[in-house]
Coordinates of C-alpha atoms and ligand atoms in Angstrom, one line a residue:
M129 CA 55.2 29.8 -47.0
E130 CA 55.6 33.6 -47.1
Q131 CA 52.4 35.4 -48.5
P132 CA 53.0 38.0 -51.3
D133 CA 52.8 41.6 -50.5
F134 CA 49.3 42.0 -52.1
R135 CA 48.8 45.6 -51.4
S136 CA 50.1 46.9 -54.8
M137 CA 48.0 44.2 -56.8
S138 CA 45.0 44.5 -58.6
F139 CA 42.6 41.8 -59.9
Y140 CA 40.6 41.1 -62.9
Q141 CA 37.3 39.1 -62.3
I142 CA 36.2 36.5 -64.8
W143 CA 32.5 35.3 -64.9
I144 CA 33.5 32.6 -67.3
R145 CA 30.3 31.8 -69.1
S146 CA 30.1 35.3 -70.7
F147 CA 34.0 36.0 -71.3
C148 CA 35.1 34.3 -74.4
D149 CA 34.1 31.2 -76.1
G150 CA 37.1 29.2 -77.4
N151 CA 35.5 26.1 -78.8
G152 CA 32.5 27.5 -80.6
D153 CA 29.7 26.3 -78.8
G154 CA 28.3 29.8 -77.6
I155 CA 29.5 29.2 -74.0
G156 CA 32.6 30.9 -72.4
D157 CA 35.2 28.8 -71.5
L158 CA 38.9 28.1 -70.4
Y159 CA 40.0 27.9 -74.1
G160 CA 38.9 31.4 -74.5
V161 CA 40.4 32.5 -71.3
Y162 CA 43.6 30.9 -72.5
D163 CA 43.6 33.1 -75.7
K164 CA 42.7 36.4 -73.7
L165 CA 45.4 36.0 -70.9
E166 CA 47.7 38.5 -72.8
Y167 CA 44.9 41.0 -73.0
I168 CA 44.2 40.7 -69.4
R169 CA 47.8 41.3 -68.6
S170 CA 47.9 44.2 -70.8
L171 CA 45.6 46.0 -68.5
G172 CA 48.2 46.1 -65.9
V173 CA 46.4 43.8 -63.4
D174 CA 48.4 41.2 -61.3
A175 CA 45.8 38.6 -60.7
I176 CA 42.6 36.9 -61.8
W177 CA 39.7 35.9 -59.8
F178 CA 37.6 33.2 -61.5
S179 CA 33.9 33.0 -60.3
P180 CA 33.0 29.4 -60.0
I181 CA 34.2 27.2 -62.8
Y182 CA 33.3 23.9 -61.0
P183 CA 30.5 21.5 -62.2
S184 CA 27.2 22.9 -61.4
P185 CA 23.5 22.7 -62.6
N186 CA 23.8 26.3 -62.9
A187 CA 20.6 27.1 -60.7
D188 CA 22.9 30.3 -59.6
Y189 CA 25.6 30.0 -62.2
G190 CA 28.1 28.1 -60.5
Y191 CA 27.3 29.3 -57.1
D192 CA 25.7 25.8 -56.6
V193 CA 28.6 23.6 -56.9
S194 CA 28.0 20.0 -57.5
D195 CA 31.8 18.8 -57.5
Y196 CA 34.4 20.8 -55.8
R197 CA 37.3 19.1 -57.4
N198 CA 36.5 19.5 -61.1
I199 CA 35.8 21.8 -64.0
H200 CA 32.6 22.3 -65.4
P201 CA 32.4 20.4 -68.8
D202 CA 31.1 23.4 -70.4
Y203 CA 34.2 25.2 -69.5
G204 CA 36.9 22.5 -70.1
T205 CA 38.8 20.1 -68.1
L206 CA 41.4 20.0 -65.3
E207 CA 43.9 19.6 -67.8
Q208 CA 42.8 22.7 -69.5
F209 CA 42.6 24.6 -66.3
R210 CA 46.3 23.5 -65.6
K211 CA 47.2 25.1 -69.0
V212 CA 45.5 28.4 -68.2
L213 CA 47.3 28.4 -64.6
D214 CA 50.7 27.9 -66.2
K215 CA 50.3 30.4 -68.8
A216 CA 48.8 32.9 -66.4
H217 CA 51.9 32.2 -64.1
S218 CA 54.3 32.7 -66.9
L219 CA 52.7 36.0 -67.9
G220 CA 53.0 37.1 -64.0
L221 CA 49.4 36.7 -63.2
K222 CA 48.3 35.0 -60.2
V223 CA 45.0 33.1 -60.1
I224 CA 42.4 32.8 -57.4
L225 CA 39.3 30.7 -57.4
D226 CA 36.0 31.3 -55.8
L227 CA 35.5 29.1 -52.8
V228 CA 31.8 28.6 -52.1
I229 CA 31.2 26.7 -49.1
N230 CA 28.4 28.3 -47.3
H231 CA 26.2 25.9 -49.5
T232 CA 26.4 23.3 -52.1
S233 CA 24.2 22.4 -54.9
D234 CA 21.4 20.1 -54.0
E235 CA 22.8 17.7 -56.6
H236 CA 25.9 17.4 -54.8
P237 CA 26.5 13.9 -53.8
W238 CA 26.7 14.9 -50.2
F239 CA 23.3 16.5 -50.2
Q240 CA 22.0 13.5 -52.0
A241 CA 23.4 11.2 -49.4
S242 CA 22.2 13.4 -46.6
C243 CA 18.8 13.3 -47.8
R244 CA 18.6 9.6 -48.3
D245 CA 20.1 8.6 -44.8
P246 CA 19.8 11.0 -41.6
H247 CA 22.3 8.4 -39.8
G248 CA 24.6 7.9 -42.4
P249 CA 28.1 9.7 -42.8
Y250 CA 26.6 12.6 -44.6
G251 CA 23.4 12.9 -42.3
D252 CA 24.7 15.8 -40.6
Y253 CA 26.5 17.8 -43.3
Y254 CA 23.5 20.0 -43.8
I255 CA 21.2 22.0 -41.5
W256 CA 18.2 20.0 -41.2
R257 CA 15.1 20.7 -39.0
H258 CA 11.8 19.1 -38.2
P259 CA 8.7 21.3 -39.0
R260 CA 7.6 23.3 -36.0
K261 CA 4.9 21.2 -34.0
G262 CA 5.7 18.4 -36.3
K263 CA 3.3 19.7 -38.8
K264 CA 4.6 20.1 -42.4
G265 CA 4.1 23.7 -43.6
K266 CA 5.1 25.0 -40.2
L267 CA 8.6 26.2 -41.1
P268 CA 11.3 25.7 -38.5
N269 CA 11.8 29.6 -38.2
N270 CA 11.0 32.7 -40.0
W271 CA 14.3 33.3 -41.9
S272 CA 14.2 34.4 -45.4
S273 CA 16.3 33.4 -48.4
Q274 CA 18.5 36.2 -49.6
F275 CA 16.9 35.5 -53.0
T276 CA 13.6 36.2 -51.4
G277 CA 10.9 33.8 -49.9
P278 CA 11.4 31.4 -47.1
A279 CA 14.8 30.0 -46.4
W280 CA 13.4 26.5 -45.8
E281 CA 12.5 23.7 -48.2
Y282 CA 10.9 20.4 -47.3
A283 CA 12.5 17.1 -48.4
E284 CA 10.1 14.5 -48.5
G285 CA 12.8 11.8 -48.3
R286 CA 13.8 12.8 -44.8
G287 CA 10.6 14.4 -43.6
Q288 CA 12.6 17.4 -42.6
Y289 CA 13.2 20.9 -43.7
Y290 CA 16.7 22.2 -44.9
L291 CA 18.1 25.6 -44.6
H292 CA 18.8 27.4 -47.7
L293 CA 20.0 31.0 -47.4
F294 CA 20.0 31.5 -51.2
A295 CA 18.2 29.4 -53.8
K296 CA 16.3 26.2 -53.0
K297 CA 18.9 24.5 -54.8
Q298 CA 21.6 25.8 -52.6
P299 CA 21.4 23.8 -49.4
D300 CA 23.5 25.4 -46.7
L301 CA 26.4 23.4 -45.2
N302 CA 26.5 22.6 -41.4
M303 CA 29.9 24.2 -40.6
D304 CA 29.5 23.1 -36.9
N305 CA 30.1 19.6 -38.1
P306 CA 34.0 19.2 -38.0
Q307 CA 34.0 16.6 -40.8
V308 CA 32.3 19.4 -43.1
R309 CA 35.2 21.7 -42.2
R310 CA 37.8 18.9 -42.9
E311 CA 36.3 18.6 -46.4
I312 CA 36.8 22.3 -46.9
R313 CA 40.4 22.3 -45.8
E314 CA 41.0 19.3 -48.3
I315 CA 39.2 21.0 -51.1
M316 CA 41.7 24.2 -50.5
R317 CA 44.6 21.7 -50.4
F318 CA 43.6 20.2 -53.6
W319 CA 43.7 23.5 -55.6
L320 CA 46.6 24.9 -53.8
D321 CA 48.6 21.8 -54.5
M322 CA 47.9 22.4 -58.1
G323 CA 49.4 26.0 -57.8
V324 CA 46.3 28.3 -57.3
D325 CA 47.2 31.3 -55.4
G326 CA 44.2 32.0 -53.2
F327 CA 40.6 32.2 -52.8
R328 CA 37.7 34.7 -52.9
E329 CA 35.4 33.2 -50.4
D330 CA 31.7 33.3 -51.2
V331 CA 29.4 34.8 -48.4
I332 CA 31.9 33.6 -46.0
T333 CA 30.6 35.8 -43.1
F334 CA 27.4 33.6 -43.2
I335 CA 28.9 30.1 -42.5
S336 CA 28.4 30.1 -38.6
K337 CA 24.8 30.1 -37.5
H338 CA 23.6 30.8 -34.0
E339 CA 22.7 28.0 -31.9
G340 CA 19.0 27.0 -32.0
L341 CA 18.4 29.2 -35.2
P342 CA 16.2 31.8 -33.6
S343 CA 13.5 33.6 -35.5
G344 CA 14.4 37.0 -36.5
V345 CA 12.3 40.3 -35.9
P346 CA 10.4 40.5 -39.2
F347 CA 11.3 43.8 -40.9
L348 CA 12.0 43.2 -44.5
P349 CA 11.0 40.5 -46.8
V350 CA 14.4 39.7 -47.9
L351 CA 16.6 39.9 -44.9
N352 CA 14.8 38.1 -42.0
G353 CA 17.0 36.2 -39.7
M354 CA 20.3 37.8 -40.7
P355 CA 21.4 38.8 -37.2
F356 CA 21.5 35.1 -36.4
Y357 CA 23.7 34.0 -39.3
K358 CA 25.8 37.0 -40.2
D359 CA 29.1 37.0 -38.2
G360 CA 28.1 34.0 -36.2
P361 CA 29.5 32.9 -32.9
N362 CA 32.1 30.4 -34.4
L363 CA 32.9 32.3 -37.4
L364 CA 36.5 33.4 -36.2
R365 CA 37.2 30.0 -35.2
Y366 CA 36.3 28.2 -38.4
L367 CA 38.1 30.9 -40.4
R368 CA 41.3 30.2 -38.3
E369 CA 41.1 26.8 -39.3
F370 CA 41.0 27.7 -43.0
R371 CA 43.6 30.3 -42.5
A372 CA 46.2 27.9 -41.3
V373 CA 45.9 26.0 -44.5
A374 CA 46.1 29.0 -46.8
L375 CA 49.1 30.3 -44.8
E376 CA 51.0 26.9 -45.5
Y377 CA 50.8 27.9 -49.3
G378 CA 51.2 31.6 -48.7
A379 CA 47.9 31.9 -50.5
I380 CA 45.6 35.1 -50.4
Q381 CA 42.0 34.9 -48.9
I382 CA 39.6 37.5 -49.8
G383 CA 36.1 37.1 -48.0
E384 CA 32.8 38.3 -49.2
A385 CA 30.8 40.1 -46.5
P386 CA 27.3 41.1 -47.5
M387 CA 26.1 44.0 -45.0
G388 CA 29.6 43.7 -43.5
T389 CA 30.4 46.8 -41.3
V390 CA 33.8 48.3 -40.7
K391 CA 33.8 46.9 -37.0
E392 CA 33.2 43.6 -38.1
A393 CA 35.8 43.7 -40.8
L394 CA 38.4 44.7 -38.5
R395 CA 37.8 41.6 -36.5
Y396 CA 38.8 39.7 -39.6
V397 CA 41.3 41.6 -41.7
S398 CA 43.5 43.4 -39.2
G399 CA 47.1 42.5 -38.1
P400 CA 49.2 39.8 -38.7
D401 CA 46.8 37.3 -37.2
R402 CA 44.1 38.3 -39.5
V403 CA 42.0 35.5 -40.9
L404 CA 41.2 37.2 -44.2
D405 CA 43.4 39.7 -46.2
M406 CA 40.6 41.7 -47.6
L407 CA 36.9 41.9 -47.2
I408 CA 34.5 42.4 -50.1
Q409 CA 31.8 44.7 -48.5
F410 CA 28.6 46.4 -50.1
D411 CA 28.4 49.8 -48.4
H412 CA 29.3 51.6 -51.4
M413 CA 27.1 49.6 -53.5
Q414 CA 24.0 51.1 -51.9
A415 CA 24.2 54.7 -53.1
D416 CA 21.1 54.3 -55.2
C417 CA 19.4 51.7 -53.0
F418 CA 18.4 50.4 -49.5
F419 CA 20.5 47.2 -48.8
T420 CA 19.7 45.6 -52.3
E421 CA 19.6 47.1 -55.8
F422 CA 15.7 45.8 -55.6
L423 CA 14.8 48.7 -53.4
H424 CA 16.1 51.6 -55.6
H425 CA 16.2 55.3 -54.8
P426 CA 17.9 58.0 -56.8
F427 CA 21.7 58.0 -56.7
S428 CA 23.3 60.1 -54.1
L429 CA 26.8 60.9 -54.3
R430 CA 26.8 62.0 -50.7
K431 CA 25.7 58.4 -49.6
L432 CA 28.5 57.0 -51.9
K433 CA 31.2 59.3 -50.6
R434 CA 30.1 58.6 -46.9
A435 CA 30.6 54.9 -47.7
F436 CA 33.9 55.2 -49.3
T437 CA 35.3 57.4 -46.6
R438 CA 34.0 55.3 -43.9
W439 CA 35.9 52.3 -45.1
Q440 CA 39.0 54.2 -46.1
L441 CA 39.2 55.9 -42.7
G442 CA 38.1 52.8 -40.8
L443 CA 40.7 50.3 -42.0
A444 CA 43.4 52.8 -42.2
D445 CA 46.6 51.4 -40.9
R446 CA 44.9 48.6 -39.5
G447 CA 43.4 46.5 -42.5
W448 CA 43.5 46.7 -46.4
N449 CA 40.4 47.4 -48.5
A450 CA 39.1 45.5 -51.6
L451 CA 38.0 48.3 -53.9
Y452 CA 35.4 47.5 -56.6
L453 CA 32.4 49.1 -58.5
E454 CA 31.2 46.2 -60.3
N455 CA 30.9 42.4 -60.3
H456 CA 28.7 39.6 -61.4
D457 CA 26.1 40.6 -58.5
H458 CA 25.6 44.1 -59.6
P459 CA 24.2 46.0 -62.7
R460 CA 26.8 48.0 -64.6
V461 CA 28.1 51.1 -62.7
I462 CA 27.9 53.6 -65.5
S463 CA 24.2 52.9 -65.7
R464 CA 23.8 53.4 -62.0
Y465 CA 26.2 56.0 -60.7
G466 CA 27.3 57.5 -64.0
S467 CA 25.6 58.3 -67.3
E468 CA 25.0 56.3 -70.3
R469 CA 24.9 59.5 -72.3
F470 CA 28.3 60.5 -71.0
R471 CA 29.5 56.9 -71.2
R472 CA 33.2 57.4 -71.8
E473 CA 33.4 60.4 -69.5
S474 CA 31.6 58.8 -66.5
G475 CA 33.1 55.4 -67.1
T476 CA 36.6 56.8 -66.8
M477 CA 35.7 59.3 -63.9
L478 CA 34.3 56.4 -61.9
A479 CA 37.4 54.6 -62.5
A480 CA 39.4 57.4 -60.9
A481 CA 36.9 57.8 -58.2
Y482 CA 37.8 54.3 -56.7
L483 CA 41.0 53.0 -58.3
F484 CA 43.3 55.6 -56.4
Q485 CA 41.7 54.8 -52.9
Q486 CA 43.9 52.8 -50.5
G487 CA 43.4 49.0 -51.4
C488 CA 43.5 46.6 -53.9
P489 CA 41.2 47.4 -57.0
F490 CA 39.0 44.7 -58.7
I491 CA 37.9 45.1 -62.2
Y492 CA 34.9 43.1 -63.4
Q493 CA 35.1 41.9 -67.0
G494 CA 33.6 44.3 -69.4
Q495 CA 34.0 47.3 -66.8
E496 CA 37.1 48.2 -68.6
L497 CA 35.3 48.6 -71.9
G498 CA 32.6 50.8 -70.5
M499 CA 29.8 48.3 -70.9
T500 CA 26.4 49.3 -69.8
N501 CA 23.2 47.4 -68.7
V502 CA 21.1 45.4 -71.0
R503 CA 17.4 45.9 -70.9
L504 CA 15.6 42.9 -72.2
P505 CA 12.1 42.9 -73.6
S506 CA 10.6 40.4 -71.2
I507 CA 11.0 38.6 -67.9
E508 CA 11.5 35.4 -69.9
D509 CA 14.7 36.7 -71.3
Y510 CA 16.2 36.9 -67.8
L511 CA 18.0 33.8 -66.5
D512 CA 19.0 35.1 -62.8
V513 CA 17.2 33.2 -60.2
A514 CA 17.2 36.3 -58.0
S515 CA 15.6 38.3 -60.6
H516 CA 12.9 35.7 -61.2
N517 CA 12.2 35.5 -57.4
L518 CA 11.8 39.1 -57.1
Y519 CA 9.5 39.3 -60.3
R520 CA 7.4 36.5 -58.5
L521 CA 7.3 38.1 -55.3
L522 CA 6.0 41.5 -56.6
R523 CA 3.3 39.9 -58.7
H524 CA 0.5 41.3 -56.5
V525 CA 1.9 45.0 -55.9
S526 CA 3.0 46.1 -59.3
S527 CA 2.0 45.9 -63.0
D528 CA 4.2 43.6 -65.3
K529 CA 5.7 47.0 -66.8
A530 CA 6.7 48.4 -63.5
R531 CA 8.1 45.0 -62.4
L532 CA 10.1 44.6 -65.4
K533 CA 11.5 48.1 -65.1
R534 CA 12.8 47.1 -61.9
I535 CA 14.3 44.1 -63.2
H536 CA 16.1 46.4 -65.8
R537 CA 17.5 48.5 -63.1
S538 CA 18.4 45.8 -60.5
S539 CA 18.9 42.4 -62.3
R540 CA 22.4 40.8 -61.9
D541 CA 22.0 39.7 -65.6
S542 CA 22.7 43.3 -66.6
A543 CA 26.3 42.5 -65.9
R544 CA 26.3 38.9 -67.3
T545 CA 25.9 39.6 -71.0
P546 CA 28.7 38.5 -73.3
M547 CA 32.0 40.4 -73.4
Q548 CA 31.9 42.6 -76.1
W549 CA 35.4 42.2 -78.0
T550 CA 34.4 43.3 -81.5
A551 CA 31.7 45.0 -83.8
G552 CA 31.5 41.6 -85.7
P553 CA 28.8 38.9 -85.2
N554 CA 28.1 38.0 -81.6
A555 CA 30.3 40.8 -80.6
G556 CA 33.3 38.4 -81.4
F557 CA 32.4 36.5 -78.2
S558 CA 31.6 33.2 -80.0
E559 CA 31.3 31.9 -83.6
A560 CA 28.1 30.2 -82.6
E561 CA 24.8 31.7 -81.0
P562 CA 25.8 32.8 -77.6
W563 CA 24.1 31.2 -74.5
F564 CA 22.8 34.7 -73.4
R565 CA 21.9 37.9 -75.3
V566 CA 24.4 40.2 -76.4
N567 CA 23.8 43.8 -75.5
D568 CA 22.7 45.6 -78.7
N569 CA 25.3 48.2 -78.2
Y570 CA 28.1 46.0 -79.1
R571 CA 28.7 47.7 -82.3
E572 CA 29.8 50.8 -80.6
I573 CA 31.0 49.4 -77.3
N574 CA 33.6 46.8 -77.8
A575 CA 37.2 46.0 -77.0
E576 CA 38.4 46.6 -80.6
A577 CA 36.9 50.1 -80.7
E578 CA 38.2 51.0 -77.3
E579 CA 41.7 49.9 -78.4
A580 CA 41.5 52.1 -81.3
D581 CA 40.3 55.1 -79.4
P582 CA 43.0 57.0 -77.4
Q583 CA 40.5 58.6 -75.2
S584 CA 38.5 55.4 -74.4
V585 CA 37.7 53.8 -71.1
L586 CA 39.9 51.0 -71.9
R587 CA 42.9 53.1 -72.4
F588 CA 42.2 55.1 -69.2
Y589 CA 42.1 51.9 -67.1
R590 CA 45.3 50.9 -68.6
R591 CA 46.9 54.5 -67.8
A592 CA 45.2 54.5 -64.2
L593 CA 46.4 51.2 -63.3
A594 CA 49.9 52.0 -64.2
L595 CA 49.8 55.3 -62.6
R596 CA 48.7 53.7 -59.3
K597 CA 51.8 51.4 -59.4
E598 CA 54.2 54.3 -60.3
E599 CA 53.2 56.4 -57.3
E600 CA 54.0 55.1 -53.9
T601 CA 51.5 57.8 -52.6
L602 CA 48.6 56.0 -54.3
L603 CA 49.4 52.7 -53.0
Y604 CA 50.2 53.5 -49.4
G605 CA 49.3 57.0 -48.7
S606 CA 46.9 58.2 -46.1
Y607 CA 43.3 59.2 -47.4
R608 CA 41.6 62.4 -46.7
E609 CA 38.3 63.7 -48.1
F610 CA 37.3 67.2 -49.0
F611 CA 33.8 68.8 -49.5
P612 CA 32.2 65.7 -48.2
R613 CA 28.8 67.6 -48.4
H614 CA 29.2 68.5 -51.9
R615 CA 26.4 66.8 -54.1
K616 CA 28.4 66.8 -57.4
L617 CA 32.1 66.7 -56.4
Y618 CA 34.3 64.0 -54.9
M619 CA 37.7 65.1 -54.0
Y620 CA 40.2 63.1 -52.0
E621 CA 43.9 63.3 -51.1
R622 CA 46.5 60.7 -50.6
A623 CA 49.5 61.8 -48.9
W624 CA 52.7 59.7 -48.2
K625 CA 56.4 61.0 -47.5
G626 CA 55.7 64.6 -48.2
K627 CA 54.0 64.0 -51.5
R628 CA 50.1 64.8 -51.9
I629 CA 48.0 63.6 -54.7
L630 CA 44.5 65.0 -55.3
V631 CA 41.9 63.0 -57.1
V632 CA 39.1 65.3 -58.3
C633 CA 35.8 64.0 -59.8
S634 CA 32.8 65.7 -61.1
F635 CA 29.5 63.6 -61.0
S636 CA 27.7 66.5 -62.8
A637 CA 26.7 66.3 -66.4
K638 CA 27.1 70.1 -66.6
P639 CA 30.2 72.2 -66.2
L640 CA 31.1 72.3 -62.5
P641 CA 33.0 75.1 -60.9
W642 CA 35.7 73.7 -58.3
S643 CA 38.4 75.2 -56.5
L644 CA 41.4 73.6 -54.3
P645 CA 40.9 72.9 -50.7
A646 CA 42.5 74.9 -47.9
G647 CA 46.2 74.2 -47.7
Y648 CA 46.8 73.8 -51.3
A649 CA 48.4 76.5 -53.5
G650 CA 49.6 76.5 -56.9
E651 CA 48.5 74.3 -59.9
G652 CA 49.9 70.8 -59.1
E653 CA 51.3 68.6 -61.7
L654 CA 48.7 66.9 -63.8
L655 CA 49.2 63.1 -63.7
L656 CA 46.0 62.0 -65.3
D657 CA 42.8 63.6 -66.9
N658 CA 39.9 62.0 -68.7
Y659 CA 39.7 64.7 -71.2
P660 CA 42.1 65.9 -73.8
G661 CA 43.3 69.5 -73.6
E662 CA 42.7 72.3 -70.9
A663 CA 39.3 73.3 -69.7
A664 CA 38.6 76.9 -68.5
P665 CA 40.3 77.3 -65.4
G666 CA 38.2 76.5 -62.1
I667 CA 35.7 74.4 -64.3
L668 CA 35.3 70.6 -64.5
R669 CA 33.8 69.3 -67.8
P670 CA 30.8 67.0 -67.4
Y671 CA 32.2 64.1 -65.4
E672 CA 35.8 65.2 -65.8
A673 CA 38.4 63.4 -63.3
K674 CA 41.8 64.7 -62.8
V675 CA 44.7 63.5 -60.7
L676 CA 47.1 66.2 -59.5
R677 CA 50.4 66.0 -57.6
W678 CA 52.1 68.1 -55.2
S679 CA 55.6 67.2 -54.2
Ligands
GLC231 C1 27.5 35.4 -53.6 C2 27.7 35.4 -55.1 C3 26.6 35.5 -55.6 C4 25.8 34.2 -55.3 C5 25.6 34.1 -53.7 C6 25.3 32.8 -53.2 O1 26.9 36.6 -53.2 O2 28.7 36.5 -55.3 O3 26.6 35.4 -57.0 O4 24.5 34.2 -55.7 O5 26.9 34.5 -53.0 O6 26.4 31.8 -53.5
CA232 CA1 32.7 27.1 -75.3

């Protein structure tokens, strides 16, 4: 079946547990989603990406799947999912699911069987190794988990270690086993047959491990061994097998590629034979950190711009970018790259900074409301496994207070608090006590208030997404950056068929002088601004963004 031309599409990401509670038990669910589909459509997006909604013990909130063909009872039933799917389709929204296949939950029946019987049909579904020198305690290699600590766990039942690149409760599947790949193709078919439109494929570039699982050169406590499991030797071949299934249905595939480079991306996303349509890469999420938010440094606009431009130019005419600033794995972007003091201004400016690049924008629930980081009083209040592992890892090197500060800044939970729908009880998320803390700022920041304010972040997202669709230049135009060394100004051009659009973004909390780049004259037509009225000529107000057209 023919794939849709996805280039004009934008996606809304739902992390269901915190989206909207429809049945009054304090947990977001598919009943809540059903009721909010019109809202989602009103943003002007074309598709929904659901973070995992499958049964899961929630060691990693859904990314530890215990049944690939069902819905978590907290979220509803298959029947309810079909209703959501039908209604979404009738509103013109496509639906893509998270395909989490690098690992399963340790509570998945495959893993349980694999533990029990090495010689049974599931014996080789996971990556099992004997301890080195046959001694328990001697790990098979020095790889570390992405969530810190060793990537190996001993299973008494088998007397062997299993590999887990993420949490202990997320054993890695052995993708070299053809039977495992067959299972995956069948899982894809199960959902595609139901009418699902595609997949976001979790850490997909990790699924092929190097032969012999060699130890890495130790350099950081969190990334040991990565060269031996990222972009592995059989990745392309395995992705081709999955691609064949997707294309039978015309399904869209978006792969997640932590630490992915442009060069690697081109291997997967270019040309008609591509094995993925887009890649979720992490470069631009490191403008205030090294590799992961745990290793913080002050925000650098130049680092951000370098990452943006590297991918815009790197994929130009060859691939298509997935554009995002937030998802369930990163703290809220206003709190990182913008300013909580200038929340509205920086929230809207950041939207302009990324939505008008070439690619498909992804918007994470609450981002369109300008939600900000939560700062909880104690580590006990945090639920994310990665945050707890980090806190434990640092126990000998920093004080409780310093560690908590680091959690405030880096925790994935910052973006996982319940959606703030209203200023009423529980932020309108639920009638019952919500499963996780609502950010105290919900009285000021919520969808109702954002709807009422013509200058709000929400209203700006709507205008910006509509503008992106109206202007072919913004969809297909070439990308060029100006003043790349400027520390406070981000300016880029999109050009197409004789038209030019300039996007001008101030990352300054103070008035910022600016001028047009060489080759530009006159005023340009103002298509969008995040402030009412005119500023003094040649000055951008704090976090001002302008979109100007020359035709
Ligand atoms: C991806 C997910 C993240 C999860 C990890 C392991 O990075 O986005 O939430 O923890 O994979 O599945
Ligand atoms: Ca519920």
